[in-house]
Coordinates of C-alpha atoms in Angstrom, one line a residue:
X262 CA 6.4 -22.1 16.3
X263 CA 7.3 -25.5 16.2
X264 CA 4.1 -26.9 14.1
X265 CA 2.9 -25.4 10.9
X266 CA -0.1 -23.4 11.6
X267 CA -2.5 -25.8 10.2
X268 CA -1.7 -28.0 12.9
X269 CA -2.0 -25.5 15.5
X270 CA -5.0 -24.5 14.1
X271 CA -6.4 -28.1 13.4
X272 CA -5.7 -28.4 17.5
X273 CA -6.6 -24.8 18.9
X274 CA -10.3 -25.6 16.9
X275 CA -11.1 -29.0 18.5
X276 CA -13.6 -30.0 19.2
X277 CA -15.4 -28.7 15.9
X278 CA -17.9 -30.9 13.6
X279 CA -17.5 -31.9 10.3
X280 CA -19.6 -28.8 8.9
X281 CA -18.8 -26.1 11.1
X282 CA -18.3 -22.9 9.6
X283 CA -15.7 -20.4 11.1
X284 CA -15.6 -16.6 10.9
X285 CA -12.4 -15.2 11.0
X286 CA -11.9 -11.7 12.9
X287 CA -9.3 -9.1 14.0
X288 CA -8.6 -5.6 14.2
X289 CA -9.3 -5.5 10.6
X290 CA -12.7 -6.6 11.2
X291 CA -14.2 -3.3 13.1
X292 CA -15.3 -0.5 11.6
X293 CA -13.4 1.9 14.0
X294 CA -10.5 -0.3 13.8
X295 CA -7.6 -0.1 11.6
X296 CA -5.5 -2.7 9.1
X297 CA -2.0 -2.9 9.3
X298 CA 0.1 -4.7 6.7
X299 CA 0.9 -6.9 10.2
X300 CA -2.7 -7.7 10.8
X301 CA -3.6 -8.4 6.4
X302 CA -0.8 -11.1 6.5
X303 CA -1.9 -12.5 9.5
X304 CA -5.4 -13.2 8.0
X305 CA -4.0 -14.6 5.0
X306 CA -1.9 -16.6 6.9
X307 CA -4.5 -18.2 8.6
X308 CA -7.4 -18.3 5.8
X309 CA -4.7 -20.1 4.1
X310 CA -4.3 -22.6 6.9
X311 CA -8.0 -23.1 7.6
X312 CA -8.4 -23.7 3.7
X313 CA -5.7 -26.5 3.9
X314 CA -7.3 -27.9 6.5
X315 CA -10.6 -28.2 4.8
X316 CA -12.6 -25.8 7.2
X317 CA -15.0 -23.7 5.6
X318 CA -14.3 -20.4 6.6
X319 CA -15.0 -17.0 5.9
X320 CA -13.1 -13.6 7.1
X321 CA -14.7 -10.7 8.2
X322 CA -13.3 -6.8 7.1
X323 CA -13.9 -3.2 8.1
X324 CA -17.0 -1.5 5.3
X325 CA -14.4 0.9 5.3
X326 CA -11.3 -0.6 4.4
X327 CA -12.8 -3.5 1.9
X328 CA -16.4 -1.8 0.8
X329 CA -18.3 -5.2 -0.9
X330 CA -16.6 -7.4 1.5
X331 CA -18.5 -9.3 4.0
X332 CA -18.6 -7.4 7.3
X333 CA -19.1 -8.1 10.8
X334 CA -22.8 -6.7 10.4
X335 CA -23.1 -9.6 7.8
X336 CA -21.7 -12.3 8.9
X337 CA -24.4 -13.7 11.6
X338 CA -23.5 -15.7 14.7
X339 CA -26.1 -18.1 14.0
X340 CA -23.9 -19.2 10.7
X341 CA -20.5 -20.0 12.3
X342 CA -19.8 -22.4 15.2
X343 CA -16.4 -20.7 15.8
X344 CA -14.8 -17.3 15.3
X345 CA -11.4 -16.8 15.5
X346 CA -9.8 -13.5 16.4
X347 CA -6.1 -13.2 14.3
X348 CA -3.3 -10.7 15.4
X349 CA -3.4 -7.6 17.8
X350 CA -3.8 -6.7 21.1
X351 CA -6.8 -8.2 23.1
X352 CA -7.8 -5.2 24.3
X353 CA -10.9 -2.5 24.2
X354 CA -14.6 -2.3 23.8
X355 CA -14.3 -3.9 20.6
X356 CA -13.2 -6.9 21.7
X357 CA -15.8 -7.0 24.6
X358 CA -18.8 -7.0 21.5
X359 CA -17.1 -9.3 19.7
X360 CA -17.6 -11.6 22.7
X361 CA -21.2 -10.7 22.9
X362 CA -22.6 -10.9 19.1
X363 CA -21.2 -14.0 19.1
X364 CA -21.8 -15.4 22.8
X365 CA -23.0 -19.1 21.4
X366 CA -19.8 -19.6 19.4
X367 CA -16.8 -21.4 20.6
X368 CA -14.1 -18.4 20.1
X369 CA -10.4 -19.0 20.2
X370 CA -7.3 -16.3 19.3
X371 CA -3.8 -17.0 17.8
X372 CA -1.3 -14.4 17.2
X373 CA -2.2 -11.8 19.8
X374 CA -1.3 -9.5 22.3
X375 CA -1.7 -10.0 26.1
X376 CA -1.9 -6.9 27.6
X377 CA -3.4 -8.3 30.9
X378 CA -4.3 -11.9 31.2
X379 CA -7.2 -11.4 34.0
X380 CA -8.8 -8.6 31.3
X381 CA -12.8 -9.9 30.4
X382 CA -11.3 -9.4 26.4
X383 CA -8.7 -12.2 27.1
X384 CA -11.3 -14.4 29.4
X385 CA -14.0 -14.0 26.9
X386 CA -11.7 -16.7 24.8
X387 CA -12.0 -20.3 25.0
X388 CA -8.7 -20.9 24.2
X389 CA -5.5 -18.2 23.5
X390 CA -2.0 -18.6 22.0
X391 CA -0.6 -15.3 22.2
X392 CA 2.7 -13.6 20.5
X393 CA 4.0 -11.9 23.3
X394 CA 3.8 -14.8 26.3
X395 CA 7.0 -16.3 28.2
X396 CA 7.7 -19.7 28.2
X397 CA 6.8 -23.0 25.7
X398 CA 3.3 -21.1 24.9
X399 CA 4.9 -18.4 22.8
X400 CA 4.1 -18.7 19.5
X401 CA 5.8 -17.1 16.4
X402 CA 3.9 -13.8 14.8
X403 CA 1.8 -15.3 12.0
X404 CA 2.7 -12.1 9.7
X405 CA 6.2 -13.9 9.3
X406 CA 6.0 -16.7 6.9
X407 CA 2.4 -16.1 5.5
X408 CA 2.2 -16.0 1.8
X409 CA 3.2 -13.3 -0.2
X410 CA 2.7 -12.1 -4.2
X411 CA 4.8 -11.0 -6.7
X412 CA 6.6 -7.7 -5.6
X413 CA 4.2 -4.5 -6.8
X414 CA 6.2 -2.0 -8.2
X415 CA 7.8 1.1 -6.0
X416 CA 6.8 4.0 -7.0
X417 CA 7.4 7.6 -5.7
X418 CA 4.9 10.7 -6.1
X419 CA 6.5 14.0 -5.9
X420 CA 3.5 16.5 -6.4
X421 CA 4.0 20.5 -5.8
X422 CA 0.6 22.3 -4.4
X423 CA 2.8 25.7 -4.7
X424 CA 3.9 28.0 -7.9
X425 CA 1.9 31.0 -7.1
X426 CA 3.8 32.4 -9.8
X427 CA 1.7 31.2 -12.5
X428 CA -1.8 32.7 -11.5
X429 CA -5.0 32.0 -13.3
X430 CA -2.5 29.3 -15.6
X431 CA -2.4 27.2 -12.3
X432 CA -4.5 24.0 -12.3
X433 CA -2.6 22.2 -9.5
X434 CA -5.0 21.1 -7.2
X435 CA -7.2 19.4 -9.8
X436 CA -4.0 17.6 -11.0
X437 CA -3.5 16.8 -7.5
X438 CA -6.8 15.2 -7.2
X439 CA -6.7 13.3 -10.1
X440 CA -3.6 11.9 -9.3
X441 CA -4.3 11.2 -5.8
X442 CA -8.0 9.4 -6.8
X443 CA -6.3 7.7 -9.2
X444 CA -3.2 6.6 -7.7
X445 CA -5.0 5.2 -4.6
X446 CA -6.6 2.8 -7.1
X447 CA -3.1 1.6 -8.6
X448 CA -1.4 -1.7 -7.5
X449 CA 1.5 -0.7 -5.9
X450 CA 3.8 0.3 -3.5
X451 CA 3.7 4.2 -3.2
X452 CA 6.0 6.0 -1.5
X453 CA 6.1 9.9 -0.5
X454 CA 9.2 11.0 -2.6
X455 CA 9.3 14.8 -2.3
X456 CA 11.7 17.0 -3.4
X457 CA 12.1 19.3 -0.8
X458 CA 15.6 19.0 1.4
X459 CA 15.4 19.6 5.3
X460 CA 17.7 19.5 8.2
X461 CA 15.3 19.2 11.1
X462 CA 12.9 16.2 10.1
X463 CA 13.2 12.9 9.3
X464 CA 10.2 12.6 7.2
X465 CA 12.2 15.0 4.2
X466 CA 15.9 14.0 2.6
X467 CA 18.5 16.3 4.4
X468 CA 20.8 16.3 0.9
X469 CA 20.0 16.0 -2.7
X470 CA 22.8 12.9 -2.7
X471 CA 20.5 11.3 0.2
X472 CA 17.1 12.4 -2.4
X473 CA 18.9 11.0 -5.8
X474 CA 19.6 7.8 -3.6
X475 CA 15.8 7.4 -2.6
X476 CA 14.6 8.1 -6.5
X477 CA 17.3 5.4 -7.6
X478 CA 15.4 2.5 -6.0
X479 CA 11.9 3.5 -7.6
X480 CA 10.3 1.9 -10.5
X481 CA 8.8 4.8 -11.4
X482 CA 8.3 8.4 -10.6
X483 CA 4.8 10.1 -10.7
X484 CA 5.3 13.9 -10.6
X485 CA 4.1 17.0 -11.6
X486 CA 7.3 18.6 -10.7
X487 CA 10.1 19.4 -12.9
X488 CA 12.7 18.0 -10.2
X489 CA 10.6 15.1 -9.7
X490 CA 10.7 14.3 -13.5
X491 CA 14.5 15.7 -14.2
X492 CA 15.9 13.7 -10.9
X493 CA 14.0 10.7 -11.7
X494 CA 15.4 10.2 -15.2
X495 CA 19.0 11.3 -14.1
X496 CA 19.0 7.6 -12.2
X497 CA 17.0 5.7 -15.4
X498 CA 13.8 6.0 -13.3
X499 CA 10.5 6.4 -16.2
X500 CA 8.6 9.6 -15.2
X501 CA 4.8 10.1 -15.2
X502 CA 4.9 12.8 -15.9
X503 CA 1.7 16.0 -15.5
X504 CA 2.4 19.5 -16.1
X505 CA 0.3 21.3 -13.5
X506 CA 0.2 24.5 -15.5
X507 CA -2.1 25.5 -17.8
X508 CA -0.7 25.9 -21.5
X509 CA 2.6 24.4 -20.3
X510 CA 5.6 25.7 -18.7
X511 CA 9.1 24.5 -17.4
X512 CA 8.2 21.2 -16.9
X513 CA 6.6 21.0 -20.6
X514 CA 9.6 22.6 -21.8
X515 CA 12.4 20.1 -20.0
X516 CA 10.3 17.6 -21.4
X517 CA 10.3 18.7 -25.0
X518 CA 14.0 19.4 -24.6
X519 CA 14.8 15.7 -23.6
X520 CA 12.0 14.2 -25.8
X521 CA 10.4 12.5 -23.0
X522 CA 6.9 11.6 -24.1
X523 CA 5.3 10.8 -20.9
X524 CA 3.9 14.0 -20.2
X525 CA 0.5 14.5 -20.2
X526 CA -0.5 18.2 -20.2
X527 CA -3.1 18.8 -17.5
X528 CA -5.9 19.8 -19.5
X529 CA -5.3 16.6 -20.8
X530 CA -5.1 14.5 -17.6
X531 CA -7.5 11.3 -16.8
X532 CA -7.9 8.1 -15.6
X533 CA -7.7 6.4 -18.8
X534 CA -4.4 8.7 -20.5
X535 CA -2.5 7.9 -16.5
X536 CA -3.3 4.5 -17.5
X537 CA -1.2 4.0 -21.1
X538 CA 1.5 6.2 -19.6
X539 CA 1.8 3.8 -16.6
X540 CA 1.8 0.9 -18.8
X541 CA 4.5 2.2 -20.4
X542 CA 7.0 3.5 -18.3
X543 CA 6.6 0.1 -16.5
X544 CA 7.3 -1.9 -19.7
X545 CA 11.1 -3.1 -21.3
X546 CA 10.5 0.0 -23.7
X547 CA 9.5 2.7 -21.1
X548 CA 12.4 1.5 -18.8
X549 CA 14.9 1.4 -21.9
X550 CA 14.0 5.1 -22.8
X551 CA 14.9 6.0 -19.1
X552 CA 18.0 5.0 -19.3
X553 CA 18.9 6.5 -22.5
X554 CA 17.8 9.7 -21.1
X555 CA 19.8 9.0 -18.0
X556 CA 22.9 8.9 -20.4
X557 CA 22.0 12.3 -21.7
X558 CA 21.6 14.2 -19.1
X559 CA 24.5 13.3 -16.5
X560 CA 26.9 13.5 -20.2
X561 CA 25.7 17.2 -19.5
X562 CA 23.9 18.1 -23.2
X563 CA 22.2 21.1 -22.1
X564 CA 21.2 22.5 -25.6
X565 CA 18.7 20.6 -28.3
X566 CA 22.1 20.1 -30.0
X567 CA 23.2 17.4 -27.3
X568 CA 19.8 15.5 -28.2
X569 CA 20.8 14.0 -31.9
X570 CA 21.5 10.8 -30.9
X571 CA 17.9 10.4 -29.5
X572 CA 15.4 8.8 -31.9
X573 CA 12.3 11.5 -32.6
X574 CA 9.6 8.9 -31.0
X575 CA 9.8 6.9 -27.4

């Protein structure tokens, strides 16, 4: 893209008046649709472009994905003189009533896919600059340069839904629950990190050197598994740590051995408790503590005599 997008924009939009609103859509936009990461950065790229151009704008999400947000039921054609339609393929029923709610709107798309050129979904446009055309119309993917935040934390969630062995003491599915609820609700970048090895999928570590090399890149580790919690503090990785058993068992005890004091037992386990411990192991102090423990444990000081050089609090 030779142009910053406001300029493509502030051409790709004329003619437009002074006032005219514009609605911005995508795949994002339909409740049977889905958001991509692709398809978020897209419509910030170009909410960010409209607002440097001056063009009052709003952008239009999926109930589902952004419940409170204004939706396509919402936003009414009579309001906007243009809608634009950001990333994806131009393709499918969706597009087609997107074409007919908003009939007396001028309608342009940037970013897009082209599957077939002749379809009604592309013709239905008054004007298209697509990602995926040959020659001088081609235009770069608008995910690429818009603007990002601050890097979230990584963090990895090794949870076990197994240990049979423990009977009426097991509470692991409401652990799992609580975690999961809460979790979902937590700024950051959550990543699958469990501790099962395989040979025959990629979706699992085939070696424990190929596991302690995924843990090693986290910023924290929420488990409720003793691995989880053990492997994460053998690379200086702070541990959230739940013991899924009733009264307290192994992981409890590996815990106690190595003083770590984010545990939370799970008749203890809420919202508001996940939220200290999280504030915690992602602070100087939580992080420090790690790495003491990390020192510990690959020194090999396997009885509570090994453990004297470790202060009695955090």
């Amino acid at each position: 893209m030779r142009h910053g997008l406001p300029s493509v924009l502030d051409s790709l939009l004329r003619p437009r008046t002074a006032s005219g609103r514009v609605l911005v859509t995508g795949w994002f936009s339909f409740r049977d649709g889905e958001v991509t990461a692709g398809d978020a950065l897209a419509e910030r790229a170009v909410s960010d472009a409209l607002g440097r151009l001056g063009v009052a704008h709003d952008s239009a999400w999926s109930p589902v994905f952004a419940p409170g947000g204004p939706t396509l039921e919402e936003a009414r054609p009579e309001s906007y003189e243009q809608m634009v339609f950001v990333c994806g393929p131009l393709h499918g029923e969706q597009i087609l009533r997107l074409h007919e709610r908003y009939a007396a709107c001028r309608r342009v798309a940037v970013g897009v896919s082209v599957v077939d050129a002749g379809a009604p979904e592309v013709a239905g446009f008054h004007r298209v600059l697509a990602r995926d055309s040959a020659g001088a119309g081609l235009m770069a993917d608008l995910a690429g340069a818009a603007r990002s935040e601050p890097p979230r934390p990584l963090v990895g969630v090794a949870l076990t839904h197994g240990q049979g062995e423990y009977g009426a003491r097991r509470d692991h599915e409401r652990t799992s629950e609580v975690l999961g609820s809460w979790l979902a609700g937590q700024d950051c970048a959550r990543v699958e990190a469990d501790t099962r090895l395989a040979r025959d999928t990629w979706r699992l570590c085939r070696t424990p050197d190929q596991y302690l090399s995924l843990v090693g890149r986290l910023d924290l580790m929420v488990t409720d598994r003793l691995h989880g919690m053990v492997l994460a503090l053998r690379t200086g990785v702070p541990a959230l740590v739940v013991d899924p058993v009733r009264g307290g068992a192994k992981v409890s005890a590996q815990a106690g051995l190595v003083r770590w004091p984010a545990t939370v037992p799970c008749e203890d386990v809420s919202p508001g408790v996940l939220d200290d411990w999280w504030a915690w192991c992602l602070s100087p102090a939580g992080r420090a503590a790690a790495r003491r423990r990390q020192a510990l444990l690959l020194r090999g000081a396997y009885a509570t005599g090994g453990l004297r050089d470790l202060d009695s609090g955090r």
